[in-house]
PDB file of C-alpha atoms and ligand atoms in Angstrom:
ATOM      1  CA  UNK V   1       0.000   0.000   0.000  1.00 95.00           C
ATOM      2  CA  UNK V   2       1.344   3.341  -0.125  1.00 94.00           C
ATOM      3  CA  UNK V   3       3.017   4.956   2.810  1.00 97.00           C
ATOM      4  CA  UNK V   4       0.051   6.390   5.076  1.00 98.00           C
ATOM      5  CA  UNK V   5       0.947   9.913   6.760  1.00 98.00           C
ATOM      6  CA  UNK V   6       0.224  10.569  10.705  1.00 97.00           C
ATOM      7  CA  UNK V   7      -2.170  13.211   9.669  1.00 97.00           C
ATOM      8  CA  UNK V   8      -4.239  11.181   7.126  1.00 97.00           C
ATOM      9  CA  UNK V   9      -4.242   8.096   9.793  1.00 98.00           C
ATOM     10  CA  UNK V  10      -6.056  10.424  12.364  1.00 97.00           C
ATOM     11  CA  UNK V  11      -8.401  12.160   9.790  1.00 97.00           C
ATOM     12  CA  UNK V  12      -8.972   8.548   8.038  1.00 97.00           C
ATOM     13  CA  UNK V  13     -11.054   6.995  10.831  1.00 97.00           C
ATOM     14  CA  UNK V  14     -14.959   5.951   9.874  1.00 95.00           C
ATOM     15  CA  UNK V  15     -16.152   5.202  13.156  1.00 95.00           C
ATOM     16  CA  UNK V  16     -13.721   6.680  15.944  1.00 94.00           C
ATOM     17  CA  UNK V  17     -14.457  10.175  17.657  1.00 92.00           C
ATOM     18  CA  UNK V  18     -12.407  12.906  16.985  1.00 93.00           C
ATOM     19  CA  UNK V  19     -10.962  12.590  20.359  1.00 95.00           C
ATOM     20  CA  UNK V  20     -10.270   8.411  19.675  1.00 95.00           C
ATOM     21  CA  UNK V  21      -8.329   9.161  16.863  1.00 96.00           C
ATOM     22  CA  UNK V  22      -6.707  12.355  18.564  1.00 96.00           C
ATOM     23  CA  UNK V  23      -5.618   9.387  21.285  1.00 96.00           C
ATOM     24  CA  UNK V  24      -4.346   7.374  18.960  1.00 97.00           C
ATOM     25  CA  UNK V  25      -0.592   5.866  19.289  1.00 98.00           C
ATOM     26  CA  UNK V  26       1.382   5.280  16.446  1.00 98.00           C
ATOM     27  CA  UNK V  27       2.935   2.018  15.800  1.00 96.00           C
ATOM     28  CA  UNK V  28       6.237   1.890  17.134  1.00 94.00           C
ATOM     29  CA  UNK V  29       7.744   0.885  14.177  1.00 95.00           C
ATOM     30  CA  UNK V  30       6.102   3.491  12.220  1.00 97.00           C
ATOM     31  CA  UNK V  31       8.974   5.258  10.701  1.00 97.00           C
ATOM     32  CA  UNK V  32      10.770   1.750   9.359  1.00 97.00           C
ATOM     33  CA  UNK V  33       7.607  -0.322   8.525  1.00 97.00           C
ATOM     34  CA  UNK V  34       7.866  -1.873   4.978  1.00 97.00           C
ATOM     35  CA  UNK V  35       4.647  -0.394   2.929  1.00 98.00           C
ATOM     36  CA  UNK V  36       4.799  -2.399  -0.037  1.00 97.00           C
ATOM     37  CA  UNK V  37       4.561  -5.335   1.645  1.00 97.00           C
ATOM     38  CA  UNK V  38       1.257  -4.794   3.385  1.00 98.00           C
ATOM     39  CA  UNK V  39      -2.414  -5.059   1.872  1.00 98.00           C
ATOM     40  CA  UNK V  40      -3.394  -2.699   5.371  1.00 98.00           C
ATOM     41  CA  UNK V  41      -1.865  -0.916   8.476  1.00 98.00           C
ATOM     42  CA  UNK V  42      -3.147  -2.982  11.224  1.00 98.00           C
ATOM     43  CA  UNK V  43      -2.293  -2.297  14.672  1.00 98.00           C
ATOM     44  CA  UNK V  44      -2.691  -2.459  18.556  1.00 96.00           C
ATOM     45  CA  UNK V  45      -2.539   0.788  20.315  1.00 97.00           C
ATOM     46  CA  UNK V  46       0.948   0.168  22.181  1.00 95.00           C
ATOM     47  CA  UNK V  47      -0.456   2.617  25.217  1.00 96.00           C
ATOM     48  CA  UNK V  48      -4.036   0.873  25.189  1.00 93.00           C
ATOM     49  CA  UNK V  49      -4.013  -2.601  24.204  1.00 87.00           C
ATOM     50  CA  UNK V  50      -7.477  -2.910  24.321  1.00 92.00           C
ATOM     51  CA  UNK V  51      -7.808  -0.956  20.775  1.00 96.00           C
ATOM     52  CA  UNK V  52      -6.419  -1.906  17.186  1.00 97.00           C
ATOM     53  CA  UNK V  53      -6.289   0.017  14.274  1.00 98.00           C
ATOM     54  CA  UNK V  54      -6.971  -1.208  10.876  1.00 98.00           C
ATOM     55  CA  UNK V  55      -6.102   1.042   7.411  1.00 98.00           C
ATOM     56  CA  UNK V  56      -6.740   0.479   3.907  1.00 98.00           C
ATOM     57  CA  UNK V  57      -6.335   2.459   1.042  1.00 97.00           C
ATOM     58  CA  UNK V  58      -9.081   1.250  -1.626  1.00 94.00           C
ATOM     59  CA  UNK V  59      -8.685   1.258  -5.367  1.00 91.00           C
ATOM     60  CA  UNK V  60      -9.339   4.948  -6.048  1.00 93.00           C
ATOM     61  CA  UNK V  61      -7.155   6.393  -3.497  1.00 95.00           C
ATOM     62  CA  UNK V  62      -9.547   6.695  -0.414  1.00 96.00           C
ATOM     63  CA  UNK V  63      -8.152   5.456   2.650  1.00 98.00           C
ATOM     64  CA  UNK V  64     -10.561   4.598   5.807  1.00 97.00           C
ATOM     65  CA  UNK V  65      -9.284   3.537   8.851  1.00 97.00           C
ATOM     66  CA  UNK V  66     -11.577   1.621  11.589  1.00 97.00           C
ATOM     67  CA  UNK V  67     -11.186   1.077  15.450  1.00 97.00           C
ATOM     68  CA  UNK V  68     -11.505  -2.095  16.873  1.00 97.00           C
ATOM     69  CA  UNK V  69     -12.123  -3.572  20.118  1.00 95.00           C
ATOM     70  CA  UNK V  70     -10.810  -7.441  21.179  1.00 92.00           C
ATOM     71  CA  UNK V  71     -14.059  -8.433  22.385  1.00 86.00           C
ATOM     72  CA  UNK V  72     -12.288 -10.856  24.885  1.00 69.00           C
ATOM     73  CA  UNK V  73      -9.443  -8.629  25.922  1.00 53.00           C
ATOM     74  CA  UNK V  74      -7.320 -10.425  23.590  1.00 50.00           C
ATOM     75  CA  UNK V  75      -6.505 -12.658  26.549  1.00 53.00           C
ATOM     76  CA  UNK V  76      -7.436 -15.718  25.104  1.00 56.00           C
ATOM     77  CA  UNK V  77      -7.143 -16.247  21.652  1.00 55.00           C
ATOM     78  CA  UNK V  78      -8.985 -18.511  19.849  1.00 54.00           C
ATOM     79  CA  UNK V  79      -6.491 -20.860  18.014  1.00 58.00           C
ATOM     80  CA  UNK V  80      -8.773 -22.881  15.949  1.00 67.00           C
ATOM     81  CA  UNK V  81     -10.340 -19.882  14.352  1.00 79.00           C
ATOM     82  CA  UNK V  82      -9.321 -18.828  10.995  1.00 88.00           C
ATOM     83  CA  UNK V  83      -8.807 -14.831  10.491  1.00 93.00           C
ATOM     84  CA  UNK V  84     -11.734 -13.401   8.214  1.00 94.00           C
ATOM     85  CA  UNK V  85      -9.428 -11.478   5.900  1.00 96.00           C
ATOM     86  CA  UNK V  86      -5.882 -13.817   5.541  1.00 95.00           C
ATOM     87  CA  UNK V  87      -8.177 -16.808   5.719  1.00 90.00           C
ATOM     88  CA  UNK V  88      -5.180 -18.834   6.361  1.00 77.00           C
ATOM     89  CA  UNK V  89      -5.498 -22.790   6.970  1.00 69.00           C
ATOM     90  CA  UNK V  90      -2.093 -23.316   8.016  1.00 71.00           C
ATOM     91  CA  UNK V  91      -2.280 -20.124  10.759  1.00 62.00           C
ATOM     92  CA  UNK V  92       0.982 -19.596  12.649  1.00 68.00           C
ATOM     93  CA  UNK V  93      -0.415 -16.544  14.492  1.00 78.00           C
ATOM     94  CA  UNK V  94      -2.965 -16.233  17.298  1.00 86.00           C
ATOM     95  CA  UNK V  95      -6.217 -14.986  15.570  1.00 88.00           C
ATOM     96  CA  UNK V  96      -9.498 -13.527  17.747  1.00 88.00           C
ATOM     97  CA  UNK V  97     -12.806 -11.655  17.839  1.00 92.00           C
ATOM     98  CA  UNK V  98     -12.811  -7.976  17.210  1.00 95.00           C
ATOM     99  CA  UNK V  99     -15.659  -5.936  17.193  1.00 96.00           C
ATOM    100  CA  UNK V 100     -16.022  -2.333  15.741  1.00 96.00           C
ATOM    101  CA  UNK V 101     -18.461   0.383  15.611  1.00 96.00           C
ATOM    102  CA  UNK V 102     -20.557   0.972  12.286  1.00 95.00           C
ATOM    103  CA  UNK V 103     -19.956   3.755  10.350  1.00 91.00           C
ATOM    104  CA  UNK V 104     -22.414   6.811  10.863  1.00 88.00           C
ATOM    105  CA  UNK V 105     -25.181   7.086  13.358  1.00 91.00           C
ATOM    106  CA  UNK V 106     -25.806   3.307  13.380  1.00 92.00           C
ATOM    107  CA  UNK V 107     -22.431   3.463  15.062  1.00 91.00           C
ATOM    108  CA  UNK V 108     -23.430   6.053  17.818  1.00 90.00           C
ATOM    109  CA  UNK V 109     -26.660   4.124  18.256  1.00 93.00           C
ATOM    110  CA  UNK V 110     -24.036   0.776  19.167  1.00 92.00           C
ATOM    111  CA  UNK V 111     -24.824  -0.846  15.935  1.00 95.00           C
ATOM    112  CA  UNK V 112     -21.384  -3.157  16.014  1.00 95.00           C
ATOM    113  CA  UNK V 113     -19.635  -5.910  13.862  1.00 95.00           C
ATOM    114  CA  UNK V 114     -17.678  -8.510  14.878  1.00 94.00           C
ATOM    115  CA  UNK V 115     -14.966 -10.290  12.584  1.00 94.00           C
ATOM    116  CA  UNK V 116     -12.429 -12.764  13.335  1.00 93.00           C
ATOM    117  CA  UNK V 117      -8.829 -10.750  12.230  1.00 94.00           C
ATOM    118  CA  UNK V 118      -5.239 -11.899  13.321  1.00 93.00           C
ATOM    119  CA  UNK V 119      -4.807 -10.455  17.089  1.00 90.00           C
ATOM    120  CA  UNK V 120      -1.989  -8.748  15.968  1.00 92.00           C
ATOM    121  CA  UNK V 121      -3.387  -8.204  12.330  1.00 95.00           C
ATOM    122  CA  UNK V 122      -0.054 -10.561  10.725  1.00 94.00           C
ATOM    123  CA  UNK V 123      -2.385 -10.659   7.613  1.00 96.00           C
ATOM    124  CA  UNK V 124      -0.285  -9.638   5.087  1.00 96.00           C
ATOM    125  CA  UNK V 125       3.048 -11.575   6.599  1.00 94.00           C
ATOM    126  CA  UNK V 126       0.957 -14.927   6.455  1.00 93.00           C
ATOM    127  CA  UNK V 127      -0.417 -14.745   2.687  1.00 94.00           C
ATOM    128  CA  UNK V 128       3.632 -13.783   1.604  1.00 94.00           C
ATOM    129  CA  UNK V 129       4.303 -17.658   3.111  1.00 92.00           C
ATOM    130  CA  UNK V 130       4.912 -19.952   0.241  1.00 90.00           C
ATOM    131  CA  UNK V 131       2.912 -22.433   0.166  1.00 87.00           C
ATOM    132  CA  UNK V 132       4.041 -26.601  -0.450  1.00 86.00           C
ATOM    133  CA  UNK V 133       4.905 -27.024  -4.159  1.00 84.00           C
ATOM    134  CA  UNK V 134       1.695 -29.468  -5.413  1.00 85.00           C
ATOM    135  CA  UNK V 135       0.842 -30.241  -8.504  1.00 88.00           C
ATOM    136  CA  UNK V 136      -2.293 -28.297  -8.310  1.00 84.00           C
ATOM    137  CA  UNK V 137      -0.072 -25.376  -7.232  1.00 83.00           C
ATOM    138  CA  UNK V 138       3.599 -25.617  -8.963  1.00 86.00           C
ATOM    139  CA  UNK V 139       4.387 -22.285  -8.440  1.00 91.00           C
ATOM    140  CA  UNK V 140       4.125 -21.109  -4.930  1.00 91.00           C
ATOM    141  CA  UNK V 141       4.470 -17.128  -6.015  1.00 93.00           C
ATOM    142  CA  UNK V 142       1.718 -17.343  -8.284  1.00 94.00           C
ATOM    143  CA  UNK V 143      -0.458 -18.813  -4.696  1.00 92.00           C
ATOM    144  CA  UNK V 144       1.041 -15.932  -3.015  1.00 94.00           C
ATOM    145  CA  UNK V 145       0.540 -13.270  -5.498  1.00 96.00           C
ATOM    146  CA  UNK V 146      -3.465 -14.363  -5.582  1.00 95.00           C
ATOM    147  CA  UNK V 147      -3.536 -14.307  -1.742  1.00 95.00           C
ATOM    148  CA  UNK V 148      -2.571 -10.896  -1.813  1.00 97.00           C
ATOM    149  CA  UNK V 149      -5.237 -10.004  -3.949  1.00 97.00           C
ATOM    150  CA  UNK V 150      -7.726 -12.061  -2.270  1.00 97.00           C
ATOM    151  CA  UNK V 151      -6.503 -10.044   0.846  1.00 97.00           C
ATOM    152  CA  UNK V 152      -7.021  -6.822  -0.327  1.00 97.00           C
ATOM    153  CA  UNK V 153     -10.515  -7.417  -1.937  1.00 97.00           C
ATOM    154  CA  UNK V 154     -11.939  -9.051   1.703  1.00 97.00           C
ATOM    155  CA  UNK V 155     -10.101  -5.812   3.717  1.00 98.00           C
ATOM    156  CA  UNK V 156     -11.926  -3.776   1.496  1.00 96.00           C
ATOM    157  CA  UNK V 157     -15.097  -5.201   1.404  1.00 95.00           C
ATOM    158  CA  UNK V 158     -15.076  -5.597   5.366  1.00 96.00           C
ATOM    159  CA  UNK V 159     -14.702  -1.869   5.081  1.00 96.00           C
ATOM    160  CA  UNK V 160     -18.218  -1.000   2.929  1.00 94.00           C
ATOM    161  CA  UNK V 161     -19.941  -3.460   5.335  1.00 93.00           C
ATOM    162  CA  UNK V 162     -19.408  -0.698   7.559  1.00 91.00           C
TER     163      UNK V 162
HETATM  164 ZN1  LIG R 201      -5.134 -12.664   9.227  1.00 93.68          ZN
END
């Protein structure tokens, strides 16, 4: 994705207060973080663990950003779930329930939605793992370039659900 400014992250957000997004921390590694090699910025608030961030820049250039609550404190994640947007089989991170606001007044009203997403949103790390060579599959990069796309398509359509 392309590189996301602090400014545009806190004027992104679809369904955090003005104040939320004025609270927001950054990701510590902010300043290094590799850009083309994520489909979305996805985050936990490093001061309060008990938010995550999740970015996307769509197809025409609009980026929306969403907050997002672990509905379980992220204390116990649920292993055997598979993350809604990575939809990895073979998951080698921790993956649980987050909730987040709806966009707009059905938002203020507590109109929520809950998705399963990567507890510390390792989306885009997971779908760059090569897969087994198979002989469905010989060529792992072509798996992994699809993923990526598939990746980017569910983000965004998470997003508009909003
Ligand atoms: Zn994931």
């Amino acid at each position: 994705m392309q590189p996301l400014t602090e400014k545009t992250i806190r004027s992104s957000f679809v369904n955090a207060s003005r104040q939320e997004a004025k609270k927001l921390t950054l990701p510590e590694n902010f300043d290094s973080l590799d850009w083309d090699s994520l489909e979305y910025l996805g985050w936990r608030d490093p001061k309060m663990m008990q938010r995550g961030y999740l970015f996307h820049t769509d197809d025409s250039g609009r980026t929306r950003g969403i907050l997002l609550r672990p509905t379980d404190g992220g204390r116990k994640p649920t292993n055997a779930a598979m993350c809604e947007m990575c939809r990895d089989v073979n998951i080698p991170c921790a993956v649980g329930m987050w909730t987040t606001k709806r966009a707009g007044q059905a938002g203020r009203d507590g109109d929520t939605l809950g998705t399963l997403i990567c507890l510390n949103f390792e989306c885009s790390r997971n779908v760059r793992i090569p897969p087994p060579k198979n002989p469905i599959y010989p060529d792992p990069m072509v798996v992994v370039a699809q993923r990526i796309e598939l990746l980017d398509e569910r983000v965004q359509s998470f997003l508009s659900r909003l």
